[in-house]
GROMACS .gro file of C-alpha atoms in nm:
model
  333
    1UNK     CA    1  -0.694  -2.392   2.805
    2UNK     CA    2  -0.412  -2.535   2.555
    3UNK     CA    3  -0.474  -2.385   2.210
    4UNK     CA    4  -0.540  -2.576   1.965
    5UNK     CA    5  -0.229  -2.680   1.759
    6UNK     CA    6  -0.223  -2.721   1.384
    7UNK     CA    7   0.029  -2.922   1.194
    8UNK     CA    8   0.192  -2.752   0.917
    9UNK     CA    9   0.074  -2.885   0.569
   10UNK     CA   10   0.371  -2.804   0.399
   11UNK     CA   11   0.675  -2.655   0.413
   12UNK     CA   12   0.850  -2.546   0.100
   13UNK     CA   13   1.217  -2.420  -0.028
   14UNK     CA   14   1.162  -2.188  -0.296
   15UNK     CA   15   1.524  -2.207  -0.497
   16UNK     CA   16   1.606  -1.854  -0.679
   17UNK     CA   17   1.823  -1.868  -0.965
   18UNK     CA   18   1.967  -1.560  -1.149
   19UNK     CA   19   1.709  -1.391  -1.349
   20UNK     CA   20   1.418  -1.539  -1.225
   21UNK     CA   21   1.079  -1.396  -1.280
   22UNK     CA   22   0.948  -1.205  -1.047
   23UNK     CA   23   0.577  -1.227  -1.164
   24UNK     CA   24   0.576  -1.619  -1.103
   25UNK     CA   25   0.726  -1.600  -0.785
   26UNK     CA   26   0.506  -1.403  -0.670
   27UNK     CA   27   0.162  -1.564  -0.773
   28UNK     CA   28   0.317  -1.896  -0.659
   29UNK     CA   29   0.427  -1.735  -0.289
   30UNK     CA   30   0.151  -1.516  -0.217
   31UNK     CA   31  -0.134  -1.776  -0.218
   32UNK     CA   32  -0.021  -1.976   0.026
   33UNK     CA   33   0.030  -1.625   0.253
   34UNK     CA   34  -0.366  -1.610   0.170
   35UNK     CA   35  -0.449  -1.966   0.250
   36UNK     CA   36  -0.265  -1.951   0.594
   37UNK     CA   37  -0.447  -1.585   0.662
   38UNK     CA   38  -0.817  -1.785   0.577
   39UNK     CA   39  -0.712  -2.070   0.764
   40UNK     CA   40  -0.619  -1.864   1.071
   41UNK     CA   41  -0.274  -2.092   1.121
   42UNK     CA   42   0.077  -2.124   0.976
   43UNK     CA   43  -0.038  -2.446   0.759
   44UNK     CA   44   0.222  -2.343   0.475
   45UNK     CA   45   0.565  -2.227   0.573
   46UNK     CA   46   0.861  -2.154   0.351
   47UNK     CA   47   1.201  -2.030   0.311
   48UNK     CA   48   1.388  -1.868   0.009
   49UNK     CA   49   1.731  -2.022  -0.126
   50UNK     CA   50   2.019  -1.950  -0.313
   51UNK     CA   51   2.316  -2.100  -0.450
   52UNK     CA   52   2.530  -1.916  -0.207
   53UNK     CA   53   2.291  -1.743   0.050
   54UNK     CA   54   2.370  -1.389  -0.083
   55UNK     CA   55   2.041  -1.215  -0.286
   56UNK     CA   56   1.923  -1.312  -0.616
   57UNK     CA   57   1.858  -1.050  -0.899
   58UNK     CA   58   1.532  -1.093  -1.074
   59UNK     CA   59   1.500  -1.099  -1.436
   60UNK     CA   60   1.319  -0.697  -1.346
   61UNK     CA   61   1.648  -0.626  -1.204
   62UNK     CA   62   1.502  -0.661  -0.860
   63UNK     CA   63   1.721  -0.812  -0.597
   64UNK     CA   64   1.577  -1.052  -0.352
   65UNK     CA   65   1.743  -1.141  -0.001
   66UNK     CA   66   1.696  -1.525   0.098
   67UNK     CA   67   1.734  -1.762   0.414
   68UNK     CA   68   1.965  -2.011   0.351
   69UNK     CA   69   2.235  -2.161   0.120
   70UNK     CA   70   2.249  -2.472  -0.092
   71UNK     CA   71   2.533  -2.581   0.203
   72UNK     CA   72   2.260  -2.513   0.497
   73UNK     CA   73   1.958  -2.680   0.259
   74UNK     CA   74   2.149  -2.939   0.213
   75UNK     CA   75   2.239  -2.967   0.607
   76UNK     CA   76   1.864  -2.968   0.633
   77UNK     CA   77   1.756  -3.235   0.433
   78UNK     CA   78   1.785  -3.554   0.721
   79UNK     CA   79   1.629  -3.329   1.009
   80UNK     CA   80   1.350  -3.190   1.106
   81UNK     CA   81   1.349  -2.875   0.870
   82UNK     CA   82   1.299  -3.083   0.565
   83UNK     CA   83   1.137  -2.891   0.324
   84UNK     CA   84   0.827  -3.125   0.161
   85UNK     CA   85   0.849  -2.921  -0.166
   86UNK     CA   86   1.102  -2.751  -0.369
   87UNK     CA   87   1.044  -2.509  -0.590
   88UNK     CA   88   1.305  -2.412  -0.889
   89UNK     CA   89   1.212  -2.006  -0.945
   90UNK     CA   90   1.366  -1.929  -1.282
   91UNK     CA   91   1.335  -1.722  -1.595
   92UNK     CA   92   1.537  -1.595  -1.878
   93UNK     CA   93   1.881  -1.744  -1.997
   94UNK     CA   94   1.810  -2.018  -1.862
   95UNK     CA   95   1.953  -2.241  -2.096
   96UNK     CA   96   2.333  -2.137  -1.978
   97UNK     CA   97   2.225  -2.265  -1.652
   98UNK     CA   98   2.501  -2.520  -1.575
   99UNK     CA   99   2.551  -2.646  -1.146
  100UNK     CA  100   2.612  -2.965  -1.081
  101UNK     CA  101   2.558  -2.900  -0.701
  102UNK     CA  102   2.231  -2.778  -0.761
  103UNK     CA  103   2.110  -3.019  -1.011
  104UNK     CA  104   2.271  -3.290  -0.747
  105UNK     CA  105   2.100  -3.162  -0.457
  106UNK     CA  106   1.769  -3.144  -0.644
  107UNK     CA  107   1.794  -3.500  -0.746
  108UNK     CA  108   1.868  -3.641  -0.372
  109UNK     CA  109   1.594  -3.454  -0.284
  110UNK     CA  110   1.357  -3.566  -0.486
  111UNK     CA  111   1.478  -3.938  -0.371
  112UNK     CA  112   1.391  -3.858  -0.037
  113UNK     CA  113   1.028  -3.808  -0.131
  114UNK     CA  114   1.062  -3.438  -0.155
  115UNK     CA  115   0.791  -3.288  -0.450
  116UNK     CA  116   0.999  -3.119  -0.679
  117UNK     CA  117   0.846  -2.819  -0.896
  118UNK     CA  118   0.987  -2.558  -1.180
  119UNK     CA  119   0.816  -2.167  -1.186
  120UNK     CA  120   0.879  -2.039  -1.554
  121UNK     CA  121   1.136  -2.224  -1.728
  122UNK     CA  122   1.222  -2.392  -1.411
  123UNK     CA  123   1.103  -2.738  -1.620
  124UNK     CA  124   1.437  -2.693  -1.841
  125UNK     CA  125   1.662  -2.723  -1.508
  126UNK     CA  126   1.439  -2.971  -1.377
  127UNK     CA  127   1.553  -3.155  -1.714
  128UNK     CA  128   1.903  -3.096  -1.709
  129UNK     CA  129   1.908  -3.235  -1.335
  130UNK     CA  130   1.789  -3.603  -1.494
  131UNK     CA  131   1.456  -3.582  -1.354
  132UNK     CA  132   1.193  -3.531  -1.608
  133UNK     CA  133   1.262  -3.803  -1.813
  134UNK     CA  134   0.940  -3.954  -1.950
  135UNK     CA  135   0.744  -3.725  -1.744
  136UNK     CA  136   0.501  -3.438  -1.832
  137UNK     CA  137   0.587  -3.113  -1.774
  138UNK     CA  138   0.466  -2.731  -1.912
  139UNK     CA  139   0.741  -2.406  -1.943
  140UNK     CA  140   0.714  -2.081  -2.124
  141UNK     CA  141   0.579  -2.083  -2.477
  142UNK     CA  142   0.878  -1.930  -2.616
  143UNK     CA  143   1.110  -2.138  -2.467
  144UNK     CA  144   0.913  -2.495  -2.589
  145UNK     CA  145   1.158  -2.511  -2.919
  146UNK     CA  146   1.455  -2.525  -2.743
  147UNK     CA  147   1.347  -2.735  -2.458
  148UNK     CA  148   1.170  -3.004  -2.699
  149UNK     CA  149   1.494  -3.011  -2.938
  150UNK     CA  150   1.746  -3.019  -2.582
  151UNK     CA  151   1.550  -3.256  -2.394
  152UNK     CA  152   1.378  -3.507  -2.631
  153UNK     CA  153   1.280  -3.803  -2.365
  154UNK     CA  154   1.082  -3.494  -2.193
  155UNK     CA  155   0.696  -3.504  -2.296
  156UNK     CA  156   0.669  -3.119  -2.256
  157UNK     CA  157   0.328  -2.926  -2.322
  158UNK     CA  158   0.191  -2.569  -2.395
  159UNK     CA  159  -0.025  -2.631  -2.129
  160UNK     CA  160  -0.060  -2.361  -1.789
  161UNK     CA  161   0.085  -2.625  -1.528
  162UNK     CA  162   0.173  -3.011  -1.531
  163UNK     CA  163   0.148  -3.250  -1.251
  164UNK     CA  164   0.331  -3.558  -1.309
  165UNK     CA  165   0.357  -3.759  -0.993
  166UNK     CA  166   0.540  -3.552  -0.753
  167UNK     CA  167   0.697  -3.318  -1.000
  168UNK     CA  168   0.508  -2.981  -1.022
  169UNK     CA  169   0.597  -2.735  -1.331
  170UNK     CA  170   0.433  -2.408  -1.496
  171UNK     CA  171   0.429  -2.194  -1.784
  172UNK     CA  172   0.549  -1.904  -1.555
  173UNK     CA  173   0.340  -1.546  -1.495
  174UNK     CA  174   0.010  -1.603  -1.353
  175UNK     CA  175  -0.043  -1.969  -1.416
  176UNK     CA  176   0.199  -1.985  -1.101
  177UNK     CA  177  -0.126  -1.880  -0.928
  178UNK     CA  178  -0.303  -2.159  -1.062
  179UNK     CA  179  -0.066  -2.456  -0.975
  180UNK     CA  180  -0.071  -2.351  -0.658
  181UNK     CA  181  -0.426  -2.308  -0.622
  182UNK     CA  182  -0.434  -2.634  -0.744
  183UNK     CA  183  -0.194  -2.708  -0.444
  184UNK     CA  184  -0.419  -2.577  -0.186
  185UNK     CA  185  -0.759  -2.742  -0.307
  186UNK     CA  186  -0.581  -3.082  -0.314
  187UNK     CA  187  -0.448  -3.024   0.038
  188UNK     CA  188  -0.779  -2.868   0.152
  189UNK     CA  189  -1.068  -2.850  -0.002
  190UNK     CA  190  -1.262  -2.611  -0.313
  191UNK     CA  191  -1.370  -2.360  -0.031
  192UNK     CA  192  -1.061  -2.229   0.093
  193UNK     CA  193  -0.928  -2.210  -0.283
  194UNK     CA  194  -1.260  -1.984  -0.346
  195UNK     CA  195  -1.169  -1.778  -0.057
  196UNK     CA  196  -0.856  -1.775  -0.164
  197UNK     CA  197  -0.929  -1.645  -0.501
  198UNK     CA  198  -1.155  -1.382  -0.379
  199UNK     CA  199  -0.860  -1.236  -0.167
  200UNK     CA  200  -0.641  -1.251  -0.527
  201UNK     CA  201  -0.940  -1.068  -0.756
  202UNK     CA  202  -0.939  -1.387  -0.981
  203UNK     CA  203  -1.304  -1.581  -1.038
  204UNK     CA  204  -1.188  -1.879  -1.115
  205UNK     CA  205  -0.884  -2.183  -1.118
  206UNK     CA  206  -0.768  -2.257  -1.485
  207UNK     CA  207  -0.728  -2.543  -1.644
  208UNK     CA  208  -0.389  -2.715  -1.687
  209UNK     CA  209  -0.471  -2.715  -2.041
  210UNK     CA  210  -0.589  -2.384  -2.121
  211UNK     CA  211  -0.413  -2.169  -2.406
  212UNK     CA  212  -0.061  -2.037  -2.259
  213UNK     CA  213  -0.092  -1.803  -2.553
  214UNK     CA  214  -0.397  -1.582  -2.674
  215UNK     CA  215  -0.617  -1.762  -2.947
  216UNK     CA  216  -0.500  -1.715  -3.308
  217UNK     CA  217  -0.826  -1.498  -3.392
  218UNK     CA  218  -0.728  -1.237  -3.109
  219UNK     CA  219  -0.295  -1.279  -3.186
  220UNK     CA  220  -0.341  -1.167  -3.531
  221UNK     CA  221  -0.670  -0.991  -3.565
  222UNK     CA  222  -0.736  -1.241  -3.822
  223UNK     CA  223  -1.167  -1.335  -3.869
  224UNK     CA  224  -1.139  -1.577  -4.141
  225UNK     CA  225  -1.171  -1.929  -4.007
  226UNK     CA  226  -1.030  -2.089  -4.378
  227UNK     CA  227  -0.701  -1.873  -4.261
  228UNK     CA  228  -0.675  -1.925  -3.916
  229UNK     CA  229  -0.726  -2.275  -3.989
  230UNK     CA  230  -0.391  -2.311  -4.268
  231UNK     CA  231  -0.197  -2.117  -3.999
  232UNK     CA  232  -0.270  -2.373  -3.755
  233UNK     CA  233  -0.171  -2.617  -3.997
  234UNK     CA  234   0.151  -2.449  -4.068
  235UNK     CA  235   0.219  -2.429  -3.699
  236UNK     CA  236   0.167  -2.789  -3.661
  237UNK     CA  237   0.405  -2.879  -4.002
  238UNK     CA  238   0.737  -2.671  -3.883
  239UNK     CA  239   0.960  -2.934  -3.993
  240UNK     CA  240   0.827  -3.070  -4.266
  241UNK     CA  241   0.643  -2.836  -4.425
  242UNK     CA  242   0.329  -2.897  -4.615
  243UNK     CA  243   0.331  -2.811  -5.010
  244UNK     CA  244   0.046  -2.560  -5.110
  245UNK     CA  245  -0.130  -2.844  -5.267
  246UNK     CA  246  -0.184  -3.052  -4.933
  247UNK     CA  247  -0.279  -2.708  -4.700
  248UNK     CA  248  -0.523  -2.685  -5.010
  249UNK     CA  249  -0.704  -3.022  -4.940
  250UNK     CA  250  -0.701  -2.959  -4.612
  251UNK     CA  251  -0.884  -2.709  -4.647
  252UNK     CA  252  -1.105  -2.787  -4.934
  253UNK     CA  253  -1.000  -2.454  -5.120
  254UNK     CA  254  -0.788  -2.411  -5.469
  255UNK     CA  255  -0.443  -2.282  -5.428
  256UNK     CA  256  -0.569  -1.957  -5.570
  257UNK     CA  257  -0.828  -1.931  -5.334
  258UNK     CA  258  -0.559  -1.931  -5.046
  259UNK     CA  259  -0.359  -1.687  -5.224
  260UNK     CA  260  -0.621  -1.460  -5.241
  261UNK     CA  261  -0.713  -1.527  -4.891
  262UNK     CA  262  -0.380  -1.446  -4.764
  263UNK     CA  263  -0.288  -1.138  -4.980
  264UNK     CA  264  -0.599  -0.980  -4.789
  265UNK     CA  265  -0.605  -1.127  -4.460
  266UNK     CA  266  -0.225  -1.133  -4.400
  267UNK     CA  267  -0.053  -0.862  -4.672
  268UNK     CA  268   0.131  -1.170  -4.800
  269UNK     CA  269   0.172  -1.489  -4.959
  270UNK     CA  270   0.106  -1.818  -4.778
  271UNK     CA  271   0.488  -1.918  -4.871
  272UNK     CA  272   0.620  -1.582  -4.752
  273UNK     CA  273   0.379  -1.639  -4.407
  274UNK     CA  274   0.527  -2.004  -4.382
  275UNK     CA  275   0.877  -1.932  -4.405
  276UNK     CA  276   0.831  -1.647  -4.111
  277UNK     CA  277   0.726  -1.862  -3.866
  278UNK     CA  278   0.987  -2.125  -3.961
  279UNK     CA  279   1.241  -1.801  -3.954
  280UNK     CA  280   1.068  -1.706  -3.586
  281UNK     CA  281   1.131  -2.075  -3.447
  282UNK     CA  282   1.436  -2.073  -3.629
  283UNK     CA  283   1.564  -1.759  -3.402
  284UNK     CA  284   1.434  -1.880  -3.056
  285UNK     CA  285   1.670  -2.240  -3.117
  286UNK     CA  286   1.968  -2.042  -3.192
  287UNK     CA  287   1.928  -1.822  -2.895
  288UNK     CA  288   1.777  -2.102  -2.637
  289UNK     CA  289   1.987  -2.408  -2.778
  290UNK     CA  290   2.342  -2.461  -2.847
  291UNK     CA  291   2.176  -2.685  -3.168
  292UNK     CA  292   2.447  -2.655  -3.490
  293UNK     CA  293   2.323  -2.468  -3.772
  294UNK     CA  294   2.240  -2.694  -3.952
  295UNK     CA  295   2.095  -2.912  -3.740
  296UNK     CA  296   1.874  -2.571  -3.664
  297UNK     CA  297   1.756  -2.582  -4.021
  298UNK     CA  298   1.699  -2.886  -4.032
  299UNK     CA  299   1.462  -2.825  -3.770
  300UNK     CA  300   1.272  -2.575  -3.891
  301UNK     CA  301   1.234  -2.786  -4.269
  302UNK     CA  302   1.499  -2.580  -4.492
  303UNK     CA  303   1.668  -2.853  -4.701
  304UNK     CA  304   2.032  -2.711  -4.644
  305UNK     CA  305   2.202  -2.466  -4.457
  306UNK     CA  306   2.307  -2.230  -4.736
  307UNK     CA  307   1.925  -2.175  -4.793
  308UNK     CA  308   1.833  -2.125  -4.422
  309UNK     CA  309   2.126  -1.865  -4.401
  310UNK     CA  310   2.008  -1.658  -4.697
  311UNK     CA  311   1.653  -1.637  -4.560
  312UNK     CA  312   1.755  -1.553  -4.254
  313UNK     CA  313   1.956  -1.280  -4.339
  314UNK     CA  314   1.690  -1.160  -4.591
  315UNK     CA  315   1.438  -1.150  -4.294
  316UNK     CA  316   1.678  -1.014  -4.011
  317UNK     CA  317   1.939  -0.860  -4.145
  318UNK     CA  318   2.229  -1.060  -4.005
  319UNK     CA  319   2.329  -1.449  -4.075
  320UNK     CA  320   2.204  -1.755  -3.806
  321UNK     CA  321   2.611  -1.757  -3.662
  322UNK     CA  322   2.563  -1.367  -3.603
  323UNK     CA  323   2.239  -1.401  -3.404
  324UNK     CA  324   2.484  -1.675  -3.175
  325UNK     CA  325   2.768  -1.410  -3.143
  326UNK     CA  326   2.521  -1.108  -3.070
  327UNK     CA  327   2.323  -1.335  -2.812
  328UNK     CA  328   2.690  -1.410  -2.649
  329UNK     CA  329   2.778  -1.048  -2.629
  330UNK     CA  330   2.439  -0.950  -2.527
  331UNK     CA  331   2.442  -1.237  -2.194
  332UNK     CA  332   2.815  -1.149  -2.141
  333UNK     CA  333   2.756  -0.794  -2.127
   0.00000   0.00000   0.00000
């Protein structure tokens, strides 16, 4: 008797780029490796690419061997080894990411009906390849700065995972395990994703929308819900800051009251506390973003750049144009 022949659900390209994380790449690969073990057939299949064939360093310093080049994929795209999905496996520095072959390749791709989808901060070469214009799409927390001030037209979220059409992104680390679990259940059904997750030790899919980040109350050990709620406010007015006087009828406290409040809950001033995390968003656009300066403070709401330098070198100890050159040096090294 013939056995009983299966057709493959999808096959997928997973596309390593220098310094990609290894954590995503992993929790995106290894559920489909469960799903085809439940399933008892090959109904995922994949391959790993480079630019150039040769292995890819992870961003742990681990190298990883692949299949094929961009020159074979490419070879591959009108026959029968087609990939249905592509899958952009990146990580840190990924803003210097600059290939025109790859961002070419990805775009004819994705005309040919291929689903297209970013591990990490694979969203931000997803971008710079044209195609996430007016599209949703979720990367790293601490890369969301930069990507929002490089890639304006982009509607980009905090969220765990994004699927816009047939564009597929992710926050990176384990919420690579959730887009794909998402994956399976649309291709299958809730069951195999259950069994799937019982393989994997996790109880439960996540929401596209849950917190990348942990809640403010656990971040800063903070209990008082009048504070955590004018740091959420803060976080929400980087740019133009609030004045005391609004956070205060926000609130529905005097300006005293929240000076009080934040001399015990946080050790300092609500001013000093609102200039830090303008300072901290500051710092991640001058390292992810080739912004100017001043266009950097203008950003973050300091009125001119003379002001943002001298706070910045009061908080880190070296001026806005030295945190470029020592990022340089550091990436060049």
């Amino acid at each position: 008797m013939n056995a009983v022949k299966h057709p493959i659900k999808r096959s997928l390209v997973f596309f390593l780029v220098p310094d990609f994380t290894m954590i995503a790449f992993a929790t995106a690969l290894d559920p489909l490796r469960s799903a085809n073990r439940m399933l008892g057939y090959e109904a995922y299949r994949w391959r790993l690419a480079s630019i150039d064939g040769k292995p890819v360093r992870a961003s742990n310093y681990v190298e990883c061997a692949v299949d094929t080049s961009l020159e074979e994929e490419r070879r591959k795209m009108s026959g029968p080894d087609r990939p249905s999905m592509v899958v952009v496996c990146s990580g840190i520095n990924v803003e210097k990411y600059q290939n025109r072959s790859a961002f070419a390749w990805l775009r004819e791709e994705y005309n040919r009906g291929v689903a297209i989808g970013g591990l990490c901060t694979g969203a931000h070469i997803l971008a710079s390849a044209g195609l996430l214009s007016n599209k949703r799409c979720a990367i790293h927390w601490e890369n969301l700065p930069g990507f929002s001030e490089a890639f304006p037209k982009v509607n980009v979220f905090a969220d765990l995972f994004e699927v816009d059409q047939n564009i597929y992104t992710c926050a990176g680390g384990t919420a690579a395990l959730d887009m794909m679990l998402k994956l399976i259940g649309d291709d299958f059904d809730d069951n195999l994703v259950n069994r799937v997750c019982e393989q994997v030790l996790t109880d439960r899919v996540r929401s596209p929308t849950d917190r990348q980040r942990l809640p403010l109350r656990a971040r800063l050990g903070v209990q008082n819900s009048k504070v955590l709620t004018i740091i959420e406010l803060m976080e929400a007015h980087l740019s133009e800051p609030l004045s005391l006087i609004e956070i205060a009828d926000h609130v529905d406290l005097s300006r005293r009251q929240i000076e009080r409040l934040f001399r015990t809950e946080m050790g300092r001033s609500p001013a000093r506390y609102y200039l830090e995390i303008r300072l901290d968003r500051a710092r991640h656009l001058l390292i992810q973003s080739s912004m100017p300066v001043v266009e950097v403070a203008v950003a973050c709401g300091f009125v001119s750049a003379s002001h943002f330098s001298k706070c910045y070198r009061e908080l880190y100890a070296r001026s806005p144009q030295q945190e470029r050159i020592d990022r340089k040096q550091l990436l060049a090294a």
